[in-house]
């Protein structure tokens, strides 16, 4: 029997042949779909590829018309690339590694319109434009150039003084009512008249016979007990009065200080403290800097998915899938690596060419940092423009990114440097050099920038003849033809603090600074006076009420004093009557004793017969 | 599946060489135990098609061994892991790992390595044992089996006739 099954052999060849041919035939569309889905997942919005051509010897991919949607604007492509060509290693591709020896990307354009929306349903795109705007607002709190109107402030601002005066007034009224009630109770005329009558009766009885005197003493004791109770009541009321008085004094002090506190608060709210010539550059260029930071944040968010290191997650061993054991490689390569990518971008400002080297999914394997160099050619309105960047994550714990940008001799026309409503300042014409250096490490960005302006011609929306502060500022700028701005920034990408310095501050002149300072001081004094004037009358009324309260307190004090006197008097009378009575009794006893002794003496003499 | 069983029993009773059946079972074991999309299974398929090996037996056994493989996965992983982490074999594995061919074979996966090692080790014993069993069935069990009341009852039933006709 023939053990070879020739029909089987032919079937094997046929099956493998069909699979191979099908693979080759559909490889391009499979690759296109795969790339589109991968980029879409990374980007968060649709990515479209028109065509993919695969060549097998040497193995290369040629991708045409890549459109990557801006997730925030689905009808705009954040990047569109006419052609991307990749020379790859097929062997590594079989090992699921994308190793690109040479990559060239040409016809890069940004923010191009799309024919169809590139939004994807599964992810809701956060409204980062609005968020960025909000964040921008948070970055710096800018004061207005001109001081606010005091009348407006007093109209719309809730003042601490209002609350303090109302609270004090209410408390004084309530306390006065309570005191009056207590006072009325203490100084009840009928009761005190009865005490007076009883006192007089006691006095009359004391002049009478023995029985009357005895009754007077008993009445005096009762009256003394009643008056002691009255004294205790008055003392309790006095203690309450003292407590109320202390509280009212504290509230009175708060109300009296409230206008000053209001001035302080308004000064902080309207950033009036910042309004001085020392930080005029922060004031003018702050919003512009915020805009650039927001733009940088937007671009960082776009690039983040591509430059962030994908840390492989330690997954548990899945049943039926096992675990891949890794061994030492002679030429270790990360799962994704591009040795060199040449770039050619056509931007509205001119053509940019450059390269990115060593793009890697894991720099700790290939041990080389990713570097970017982009230079402008045939540029419009500038001599040169260059971007260099380094993303060094070879040591993952000490990874950092560097970014440098330099612009030379940029012809600036109609450049708005301040969009502040009160003082819109712009440069009509100037030559500008700009340099920026940044370092991002552990989520913290730090950097500096320097902008030099030469042959400057300013223009403003304010007439220099005006008397307002903005006019004063606008006038000061007219004599300046060159200045520098340097910025230092530090912090996390979402909460960046920055300081802007400029020689403009010096150039604006000492007089300008003094005038500004005087204006601010004057404003503060006026504001304080206005608030104090507003509360002058209520304060006077409160003062009157305080005096009335004081009168009640004095009347209680007088009552307490009179009562004490009457008590002392009563006590003296009782004591003196008791003393007299004692003396009378003693005398009577002595007389009786003497009489008895005499009787006994006479009886004894009689018995003795004398 | 049931028709596959009927076919298998017919083949067992037919004049098909026991070696063809036992080789089919052993090859089915390799393909059933190891992950299907592995490079070595191309070789199994090649051997299966080019040599006179019983395909019906292979298909039935493949289904059975695939089911068993699911239960044996933890053991395959454990065997594969101990083999791949064996220090004495490290240089060999490293050498293979640096070869594109071996990397494509996915030998460094614990399940692939474990299941392949076990099925290759069991290949010859399975061939020999199944060969002996087929022979023993034909010479001793077949007559008793055919004459048993249950088999007769099943063979005479309408359902069985229907299934047989469908299988044919």
XYZ file of C-alpha atoms in Angstrom:
778
model
C 0.000 0.000 0.000
C 1.263 3.416 -0.921
C 1.571 5.438 2.295
C 1.787 8.768 0.488
C -1.516 10.414 -0.273
C -0.755 12.574 -3.298
C -4.185 14.132 -3.333
C -3.620 15.143 0.252
C -0.267 16.668 -0.649
C -1.929 18.684 -3.408
C -4.706 19.733 -1.015
C -2.080 20.956 1.470
C -0.334 22.972 -1.204
C -3.657 24.353 -2.376
C -4.795 25.370 1.144
C -1.491 26.999 2.092
C -1.262 28.646 -1.313
C -4.765 30.072 -0.976
C -4.060 31.375 2.528
C -0.794 32.990 1.408
C -2.355 34.552 -1.686
C -5.361 35.808 0.292
C -3.002 37.252 2.882
C -0.991 39.067 0.246
C -4.093 40.227 -1.553
C -5.814 41.647 1.544
C -2.667 42.699 3.429
C -2.948 46.337 2.363
C -6.578 46.810 3.375
C -6.027 44.854 6.612
C -3.032 47.071 7.414
C -5.001 50.220 6.609
C -7.902 49.191 8.856
C -5.516 48.174 11.618
C -3.625 51.492 11.494
C -6.845 53.510 11.356
C -8.276 51.773 14.420
C -5.006 52.064 16.363
C -4.583 55.782 15.661
C -8.289 56.405 16.339
C -7.982 54.698 19.730
C -4.904 56.744 20.607
C -6.281 60.005 19.311
C -9.813 59.784 20.674
C -11.260 60.817 17.293
C -11.341 59.294 13.821
C -8.172 58.751 11.821
C -8.524 58.066 8.105
C -6.021 56.612 5.671
C -6.644 56.761 1.953
C -4.292 54.056 0.801
C -1.582 51.700 2.016
C 0.971 50.160 -0.347
C 3.137 47.305 0.835
C 6.408 46.298 -0.795
C 8.039 43.082 0.296
C 11.575 43.403 -0.955
C 12.834 45.392 0.885
C 9.833 45.455 3.155
C 8.265 48.910 3.243
C 4.933 50.610 3.804
C 3.759 53.598 1.861
C 0.761 55.330 3.421
C -1.099 58.071 1.574
C -3.255 60.879 2.917
C -3.481 60.334 6.649
C -6.073 62.520 8.334
C -6.159 62.690 12.110
C -9.222 64.451 13.515
C -8.915 67.034 16.245
C -10.941 65.474 19.108
C -12.140 68.946 20.145
C -13.172 69.949 16.615
C -14.457 66.915 14.685
C -14.673 68.834 11.406
C -10.968 69.757 11.586
C -7.931 67.544 11.152
C -5.358 68.351 13.776
C -2.781 66.847 11.405
C -2.987 65.813 7.778
C -0.097 63.995 6.126
C 0.148 63.538 2.369
C 2.634 60.675 2.440
C 4.362 58.559 5.051
C 6.886 55.955 4.013
C 8.301 53.333 6.359
C 11.242 51.010 5.692
C 10.653 48.195 8.119
C 12.033 44.896 9.275
C 9.652 42.081 8.281
C 11.318 39.622 10.669
C 10.590 41.897 13.625
C 7.065 42.458 12.379
C 6.508 38.677 12.559
C 7.625 38.941 16.191
C 4.961 41.624 16.712
C 7.584 44.357 16.862
C 7.332 47.457 14.736
C 10.898 48.417 13.948
C 11.225 51.198 11.379
C 14.693 51.889 10.114
C 13.788 54.931 8.111
C 10.603 56.906 7.958
C 9.824 59.923 5.857
C 6.750 62.017 6.332
C 6.007 64.666 3.777
C 3.229 67.139 3.269
C 2.383 67.682 6.916
C -0.340 70.230 7.395
C -2.195 71.246 10.495
C -5.784 72.275 11.164
C -7.120 71.299 7.747
C -10.892 71.034 7.207
C -12.617 67.638 6.977
C -15.438 66.655 4.663
C -17.123 64.459 7.288
C -17.142 64.599 11.042
C -14.333 62.686 12.715
C -16.108 62.352 16.041
C -16.447 58.884 17.500
C -19.465 57.927 19.537
C -17.875 55.903 22.290
C -15.888 58.757 23.787
C -17.426 61.996 24.863
C -15.015 64.718 24.023
C -14.494 67.005 26.977
C -14.989 70.675 26.192
C -11.354 71.437 26.724
C -11.538 74.700 24.852
C -13.770 76.070 27.547
C -11.719 74.360 30.226
C -8.550 75.820 28.809
C -10.173 79.212 28.877
C -11.192 78.703 32.483
C -7.742 77.540 33.386
C -6.338 80.543 31.657
C -8.542 82.697 33.824
C -7.232 80.889 36.873
C -3.634 81.405 35.919
C -3.492 85.051 36.834
C -5.881 87.479 38.298
C -5.438 90.668 36.408
C -6.463 94.021 37.741
C -8.199 96.568 35.566
C -5.992 99.321 34.268
C -8.304 102.086 35.494
C -9.513 102.270 39.057
C -13.141 101.241 39.564
C -15.853 103.765 40.337
C -16.446 104.114 44.087
C -20.200 104.686 43.700
C -20.496 101.509 41.622
C -18.530 99.555 44.187
C -20.718 100.773 47.035
C -23.813 99.893 45.000
C -22.910 96.375 43.939
C -20.505 95.169 46.599
C -21.966 93.508 49.701
C -20.221 95.309 52.590
C -19.203 93.772 55.896
C -20.192 97.102 57.496
C -23.849 96.544 56.524
C -24.014 93.268 58.399
C -22.007 94.540 61.343
C -24.107 97.687 61.829
C -27.394 95.852 61.420
C -26.364 93.164 63.852
C -25.178 95.741 66.417
C -28.330 97.826 66.034
C -30.607 94.817 66.514
C -28.620 93.644 69.502
C -28.665 97.075 71.141
C -32.462 97.284 70.715
C -33.007 93.797 72.106
C -30.655 94.469 75.024
C -32.285 97.781 75.767
C -35.722 96.108 75.914
C -34.403 93.414 78.171
C -32.658 95.926 80.449
C -35.736 98.131 80.597
C -37.837 95.151 81.630
C -35.377 94.194 84.361
C -35.068 97.793 85.483
C -38.856 98.194 85.684
C -39.056 95.032 87.722
C -36.354 96.199 90.117
C -37.669 99.743 90.511
C -41.333 98.765 91.014
C -42.698 101.866 92.839
C -45.507 100.139 94.786
C -43.103 97.613 96.236
C -40.573 100.196 97.206
C -43.325 102.395 98.712
C -44.439 99.449 100.849
C -40.837 98.994 101.999
C -40.753 102.707 102.850
C -43.993 102.458 104.857
C -42.725 99.442 106.732
C -39.526 101.317 107.498
C -41.384 104.319 108.855
C -43.615 102.100 110.993
C -40.561 100.443 112.417
C -39.108 103.843 113.237
C -42.372 104.926 114.988
C -42.686 101.704 116.941
C -39.173 101.983 118.155
C -40.179 105.112 120.001
C -43.131 103.352 121.690
C -43.428 101.033 124.702
C -41.635 97.786 125.183
C -44.146 95.684 123.236
C -44.071 98.106 120.333
C -40.307 98.072 120.357
C -40.267 94.281 120.296
C -42.668 94.237 117.347
C -40.508 96.866 115.546
C -37.433 94.725 115.888
C -39.248 91.709 114.424
C -40.537 93.833 111.508
C -37.067 95.234 110.938
C -35.668 91.694 110.616
C -38.340 90.771 108.062
C -37.725 93.977 106.135
C -34.021 93.260 106.157
C -34.623 89.787 104.659
C -36.814 91.256 101.901
C -34.276 93.920 101.131
C -31.492 91.301 101.015
C -33.494 89.477 98.337
C -33.867 92.740 96.447
C -30.103 93.270 96.692
C -29.427 89.823 95.270
C -31.804 90.507 92.360
C -30.102 93.799 91.630
C -26.667 92.141 91.793
C -27.806 89.426 89.327
C -29.196 92.083 86.988
C -25.960 94.011 87.295
C -23.943 90.932 86.330
C -26.189 90.356 83.291
C -25.807 94.027 82.349
C -22.031 93.709 82.511
C -22.061 90.655 80.235
C -24.376 92.386 77.749
C -22.282 95.520 77.889
C -19.052 93.606 77.120
C -20.701 91.865 74.158
C -22.089 95.118 72.810
C -18.684 96.734 73.181
C -17.112 93.959 71.062
C -19.823 94.326 68.416
C -19.422 98.065 68.528
C -15.698 97.712 67.908
C -16.363 95.320 64.993
C -18.847 97.748 63.467
C -16.455 100.639 63.949
C -13.639 98.688 62.225
C -15.926 97.312 59.485
C -15.455 100.211 57.027
C -11.667 99.760 57.186
C -12.074 96.020 56.620
C -14.371 96.718 53.678
C -11.746 98.944 52.115
C -9.151 96.198 52.574
C -11.402 93.564 51.013
C -12.338 95.728 48.037
C -8.653 96.526 47.506
C -7.890 92.795 47.341
C -10.888 91.962 45.152
C -10.124 94.567 42.542
C -6.391 93.792 42.794
C -5.750 97.438 43.484
C -2.560 96.440 45.315
C -1.229 95.034 42.029
C -1.912 98.251 40.245
C 1.475 99.814 40.342
C 4.161 100.443 37.789
C 6.354 97.709 39.262
C 4.323 95.014 37.532
C 2.970 96.835 34.521
C 4.480 94.161 32.266
C 2.599 91.417 34.133
C -0.511 93.506 33.767
C -0.127 94.032 30.053
C 1.455 90.802 28.876
C -0.129 88.403 31.365
C -3.175 87.603 29.180
C -0.934 87.060 26.163
C 1.275 84.686 28.142
C -1.843 82.868 29.329
C -2.928 82.401 25.720
C 0.448 80.879 24.799
C 0.308 78.571 27.813
C -3.197 77.459 26.857
C -1.920 76.771 23.324
C 1.039 74.788 24.703
C -1.336 72.793 26.907
C -3.533 72.066 23.877
C -0.559 70.775 21.864
C 0.776 68.781 24.771
C -2.647 67.126 25.144
C -2.556 66.271 21.426
C 0.946 64.771 21.597
C 0.600 63.132 25.021
C -0.764 59.781 23.772
C 2.166 59.457 21.354
C 5.068 60.489 23.601
C 3.987 58.957 26.872
C 5.744 55.787 27.858
C 3.445 52.781 27.834
C 4.286 50.917 30.985
C 3.412 47.249 30.348
C 0.848 46.146 32.852
C 1.587 43.039 34.864
C -1.384 40.929 33.849
C -2.217 37.707 35.668
C -1.586 34.533 33.672
C -4.751 33.952 31.656
C -6.035 30.425 31.474
C -5.424 28.851 28.027
C -3.160 31.737 27.000
C -0.179 31.037 29.223
C 2.709 33.339 29.847
C 5.413 34.505 27.461
C 8.836 33.993 29.008
C 11.380 36.571 27.821
C 15.027 35.729 27.316
C 18.032 37.930 26.756
C 18.165 39.360 23.250
C 21.401 39.905 21.388
C 20.064 43.074 19.875
C 17.245 44.107 22.173
C 14.612 46.279 20.576
C 11.431 47.791 22.017
C 8.073 46.756 20.624
C 7.909 50.001 18.674
C 10.964 51.811 17.375
C 11.689 54.307 14.632
C 15.332 55.009 14.132
C 14.841 58.134 12.087
C 11.799 59.960 10.833
C 12.251 62.749 8.307
C 9.586 65.391 8.352
C 8.453 67.881 5.777
C 5.606 70.188 6.765
C 3.925 72.922 4.787
C 2.606 75.455 7.215
C 1.127 78.862 6.432
C 4.283 80.533 7.763
C 6.558 78.511 5.434
C 8.064 75.089 4.958
C 9.514 73.176 7.841
C 11.872 70.268 7.509
C 13.476 68.202 10.175
C 13.771 64.871 11.787
C 12.849 62.879 14.837
C 15.292 60.211 15.895
C 14.901 57.165 18.113
C 11.158 57.134 18.621
C 10.706 54.255 20.996
C 7.990 52.632 23.062
C 10.592 51.834 25.716
C 13.745 53.923 25.784
C 15.235 51.813 28.558
C 15.734 49.097 25.907
C 17.267 51.100 23.051
C 19.082 53.475 25.479
C 18.728 56.523 23.292
C 16.561 59.599 23.893
C 14.058 60.730 21.294
C 15.202 63.966 19.649
C 13.364 66.370 17.399
C 14.751 69.062 15.181
C 12.533 71.204 12.993
C 13.772 74.141 10.962
C 11.912 76.587 8.819
C 12.814 77.342 5.198
C 11.614 80.190 2.981
C 9.765 81.653 5.875
C 7.362 84.534 5.723
C 8.096 87.636 7.809
C 10.996 86.065 9.720
C 14.640 85.154 9.209
C 14.650 81.820 10.966
C 12.591 79.594 13.184
C 13.784 76.436 14.915
C 12.324 73.892 17.289
C 14.422 71.346 19.134
C 13.158 68.880 21.670
C 14.424 65.913 23.624
C 12.329 63.301 25.365
C 14.651 61.357 27.609
C 13.022 58.479 29.469
C 15.941 56.031 29.402
C 15.825 56.021 33.198
C 12.082 56.005 33.808
C 12.381 57.461 37.307
C 14.477 60.396 36.140
C 12.802 60.945 32.769
C 12.509 64.466 31.427
C 11.524 66.391 28.303
C 13.289 69.467 26.951
C 11.784 71.901 24.521
C 13.516 74.860 22.872
C 12.164 77.278 20.346
C 13.895 80.199 18.673
C 12.507 82.824 16.334
C 14.777 85.446 14.814
C 13.867 88.799 13.293
C 10.183 88.326 13.095
C 8.441 91.252 11.438
C 5.633 92.010 13.761
C 2.644 93.921 12.419
C -0.515 94.909 14.261
C 0.283 92.703 17.208
C -2.076 93.108 20.134
C -0.012 92.930 23.300
C -2.811 93.896 25.636
C -6.410 93.007 25.024
C -7.452 94.645 28.272
C -10.727 96.476 27.651
C -9.520 99.581 29.428
C -6.236 99.746 27.580
C -5.946 97.855 24.310
C -2.308 98.273 23.450
C -0.825 97.009 20.222
C 2.437 97.132 18.352
C 1.941 98.554 14.879
C 5.378 97.531 13.722
C 8.410 95.908 15.273
C 11.179 93.367 14.833
C 11.013 90.572 17.336
C 13.386 87.845 18.561
C 11.886 85.143 20.749
C 13.496 82.268 22.627
C 11.923 79.747 24.935
C 13.485 76.924 26.927
C 11.392 74.452 28.901
C 12.001 71.347 30.927
C 9.297 68.948 31.994
C 10.174 66.507 34.746
C 7.855 64.554 37.073
C 4.871 66.497 35.745
C 6.515 69.809 36.649
C 7.286 72.304 33.922
C 9.988 74.870 34.367
C 11.347 77.307 31.859
C 12.214 80.752 30.693
C 11.487 82.838 27.670
C 12.992 86.033 26.345
C 11.372 88.311 23.802
C 13.221 91.270 22.338
C 11.345 93.986 20.505
C 13.188 96.489 18.308
C 11.991 99.440 16.223
C 8.679 99.394 18.014
C 5.739 101.606 17.147
C 2.934 101.389 19.709
C -0.690 102.290 19.273
C -3.507 102.348 21.780
C -7.267 102.710 21.951
C -6.788 105.562 24.442
C -6.132 109.164 23.671
C -2.909 110.234 25.331
C -4.550 113.548 26.182
C -7.031 111.969 28.600
C -6.695 112.130 32.350
C -7.488 108.497 33.099
C -4.800 106.115 34.172
C -5.068 104.158 30.928
C -4.510 107.372 28.955
C -1.558 108.125 31.181
C -0.129 104.672 30.429
C -0.812 104.963 26.699
C 1.030 108.259 26.644
C 4.050 106.750 28.392
C 4.431 104.064 25.731
C 4.767 106.535 22.887
C 8.416 107.275 23.705
C 9.557 103.633 23.816
C 11.114 102.097 20.701
C 12.726 98.944 22.121
C 12.062 96.701 25.083
C 12.502 93.154 26.352
C 10.144 90.792 28.098
C 11.423 87.843 30.056
C 9.187 85.204 31.540
C 9.900 82.538 34.107
C 7.342 79.834 34.646
C 7.122 76.890 36.962
C 4.532 74.391 38.137
C 2.346 71.598 36.898
C 0.993 71.867 33.363
C -2.474 72.664 34.617
C -1.472 75.098 37.314
C 1.429 77.063 36.016
C 2.632 80.131 37.821
C 4.711 82.604 35.895
C 6.492 85.863 36.428
C 6.925 88.377 33.698
C 9.680 90.980 33.868
C 10.332 93.718 31.427
C 12.550 96.725 31.140
C 9.350 98.518 30.206
C 8.781 99.030 33.909
C 11.942 101.138 34.084
C 11.338 102.826 30.784
C 7.911 103.993 31.798
C 9.710 106.320 34.195
C 9.753 107.143 37.856
C 7.142 109.905 37.531
C 4.668 107.400 36.136
C 5.237 105.160 39.127
C 4.743 108.005 41.618
C 1.579 109.147 39.873
C 0.205 105.641 39.863
C 0.967 105.236 43.554
C -0.689 108.569 44.380
C -3.785 107.581 42.402
C -4.059 104.311 44.226
C -3.641 105.975 47.641
C -6.170 108.656 46.750
C -8.612 106.005 45.622
C -8.242 104.122 48.887
C -8.785 107.244 50.976
C -11.869 108.176 48.988
C -13.263 104.698 49.286
C -12.705 104.659 53.047
C -14.259 108.117 53.442
C -17.290 107.091 51.377
C -17.866 103.977 53.420
C -17.380 105.891 56.678
C -19.785 108.610 55.499
C -22.343 105.949 54.655
C -22.214 104.679 58.227
C -21.740 107.978 60.070
C -25.440 108.447 60.884
C -26.055 104.820 61.956
C -22.981 105.093 64.143
C -24.306 108.241 65.810
C -27.671 106.576 66.446
C -25.945 103.608 67.928
C -23.907 105.930 70.126
C -27.147 107.515 71.414
C -28.605 104.108 72.141
C -25.459 103.214 73.994
C -25.864 106.290 76.162
C -29.467 105.336 76.952
C -28.305 101.920 77.951
C -25.709 103.513 80.129
C -28.440 105.566 81.811
C -30.386 102.409 82.630
C -27.240 100.925 84.046
C -26.650 104.078 86.122
C -30.233 104.039 87.456
C -29.804 100.444 88.557
C -26.503 101.369 90.143
C -28.218 104.261 92.005
C -30.969 101.939 93.152
C -28.400 99.467 94.367
C -26.570 102.221 96.249
C -29.775 103.578 97.885
C -30.817 100.124 98.849
C -27.481 99.438 100.390
C -27.743 102.673 102.389
C -31.242 101.785 103.598
C -30.030 98.329 104.512
C -27.101 99.744 106.442
C -29.416 102.206 108.200
C -31.852 99.478 109.086
C -29.073 97.326 110.357
C -27.735 100.156 112.535
C -31.214 100.859 113.908
C -31.874 97.255 114.730
C -28.474 96.952 116.331
C -28.857 100.141 118.404
C -32.375 99.175 119.542
C -31.123 95.759 120.485
C -28.280 97.353 122.436
C -30.666 99.715 124.273
C -32.975 96.869 125.078
C -30.052 94.860 126.341
C -28.869 97.705 128.517
C -32.403 98.174 129.943
C -32.676 94.518 130.728
C -29.235 94.467 132.302
C -30.183 97.423 134.495
C -33.449 95.775 135.518
C -31.562 92.630 136.352
C -29.016 94.528 138.387
C -31.819 96.359 140.261
C -33.555 93.096 140.998
C -30.306 91.561 142.099
C -29.620 94.501 144.426
C -33.186 94.403 145.835
C -32.862 90.696 146.526
C -29.497 91.162 148.179
C -30.908 93.940 150.355
C -33.871 91.785 151.350
C -31.614 88.907 152.277
C -29.371 91.253 154.214
C -32.265 92.686 156.229
C -33.583 89.182 156.966
C -30.206 88.081 158.191
C -29.803 91.114 160.437
C -33.207 90.468 161.949
C -32.278 86.891 162.752
C -29.082 87.916 164.377
C -31.086 90.303 166.556
C -29.477 93.381 165.769
C -20.605 14.628 16.378
C -22.741 11.542 16.766
C -22.240 10.710 13.094
C -18.485 11.052 13.677
C -18.801 8.420 16.408
C -20.678 6.094 14.087
C -18.051 6.621 11.408
C -15.317 5.946 13.934
C -16.899 2.681 15.029
C -17.339 1.666 11.413
C -13.664 2.431 10.767
C -12.744 0.433 13.842
C -14.666 -2.508 12.386
C -13.407 -1.979 8.827
C -10.217 -3.146 7.235
C -8.489 0.220 7.755
C -4.993 -0.303 9.053
C -4.781 0.068 12.867
C -1.631 2.105 12.352
C -3.568 4.693 10.309
C -6.092 5.035 13.123
C -3.546 5.159 15.942
C -1.373 7.720 14.109
C -4.481 9.835 13.531
C -5.243 9.722 17.260
C -1.685 10.698 18.193
C -1.609 13.585 15.702
C -5.049 14.720 16.914
C -3.630 14.740 20.402
C -0.865 17.162 19.347
C -3.269 19.445 17.531
C -5.900 19.222 20.263
C -3.574 19.814 23.187
C -1.554 22.674 21.691
C -2.951 26.092 20.675
C -4.343 25.796 17.151
C -2.547 28.815 15.645
C 0.914 27.432 16.289
C 3.579 26.896 13.666
C 4.062 23.198 14.470
C 0.401 22.514 13.683
C 1.205 23.348 10.061
C 3.598 20.414 10.149
C 0.898 18.225 11.761
C -1.519 19.233 9.015
C 1.106 18.492 6.390
C 1.781 15.013 7.806
C -1.948 14.358 8.153
C -2.697 15.220 4.562
C 0.326 13.726 2.842
C 0.380 10.351 4.621
C -2.436 7.858 4.605
C -3.804 8.670 8.035
C -7.466 8.199 8.852
C -9.079 11.650 8.716
C -12.397 10.716 10.374
C -10.552 9.301 13.387
C -8.381 12.418 13.449
C -11.362 14.808 13.446
C -13.184 12.967 16.216
C -10.068 12.616 18.350
C -9.125 16.257 17.762
C -12.459 17.396 19.199
C -12.045 15.088 22.187
C -8.434 16.130 22.855
C -9.332 19.837 22.541
C -11.881 19.367 25.330
C -9.360 17.521 27.472
C -6.784 20.254 26.778
C -9.010 22.818 28.427
C -8.905 20.800 31.631
C -5.160 20.231 31.345
C -4.200 23.887 30.708
C -2.920 24.500 34.273
C -0.711 21.446 33.967
C 0.572 22.559 30.534
C 1.391 25.996 31.947
C 3.193 24.506 34.898
C 5.233 22.064 32.769
C 6.000 24.767 30.178
C 7.034 27.237 32.856
C 9.374 24.788 34.556
C 10.931 23.840 31.215
C 11.386 27.442 30.059
C 12.815 28.561 33.390
C 15.110 25.574 33.717
C 18.613 26.998 34.207
C 20.285 24.091 32.385
C 18.306 24.870 29.256
C 18.628 28.630 29.469
C 21.356 28.931 26.829
C 19.340 26.765 24.440
C 16.186 28.816 24.960
C 18.150 32.072 24.605
C 19.617 30.839 21.328
C 16.169 29.930 20.042
C 14.696 33.196 21.302
C 17.157 35.094 19.127
C 16.033 33.197 16.032
C 13.080 34.639 14.136
C 11.839 31.174 13.155
C 11.633 29.948 16.737
C 10.145 33.210 17.945
C 7.408 32.865 15.333
C 6.795 29.327 16.629
C 5.957 30.971 19.948
C 7.950 28.362 21.804
C 8.510 30.740 24.740
C 4.847 30.566 25.690
C 4.292 28.303 28.676
C 1.121 26.708 27.284
C 2.678 26.087 23.842
C 5.817 24.634 25.357
C 4.025 22.572 28.032
C 1.320 21.135 25.772
C 3.767 20.400 22.953
C 6.248 18.739 25.300
C 3.543 16.552 26.842
C 1.903 15.612 23.528
C 5.248 14.867 21.829
C 6.302 12.748 24.818
C 2.983 10.906 24.699
C 3.002 10.514 20.886
C 4.741 7.108 20.613
C 2.959 5.586 23.642
C -0.413 6.770 22.256
C 0.391 5.259 18.838
C 1.405 1.920 20.374
C -1.413 1.700 22.919
C -4.158 2.770 20.516
C -2.786 0.344 17.911
C -3.002 -2.515 20.397
C -6.478 -1.429 21.494
C -7.780 -1.361 17.899
C -6.381 -4.804 17.283
C -7.810 -6.129 20.540
C -11.218 -4.616 19.723
C -11.314 -6.220 16.293
C -10.250 -9.654 17.476
C -12.058 -9.879 20.821
C -14.647 -7.189 21.451
C -16.164 -6.637 18.021
C -18.235 -9.885 17.870
C -19.509 -9.494 21.455
C -20.232 -5.890 20.786
C -22.219 -6.583 17.624
C -24.220 -9.340 19.323
C -25.042 -7.377 22.442
C -28.745 -6.614 22.983
C -28.186 -2.907 23.379
C -26.282 -2.588 20.087
C -28.912 -4.638 18.310
C -31.665 -2.535 19.769
C -29.902 0.667 18.751
C -29.080 -0.621 15.264
C -32.715 -1.617 14.683
C -34.102 1.691 15.875
C -35.452 4.167 13.281
C -33.472 7.023 14.798
C -30.204 5.161 14.336
C -31.082 4.365 10.713
C -31.867 7.998 10.098
C -28.599 9.178 11.649
C -26.612 6.622 9.646
C -28.280 7.689 6.438
C -27.544 11.312 7.276
C -23.902 10.476 8.042
C -23.562 8.699 4.713
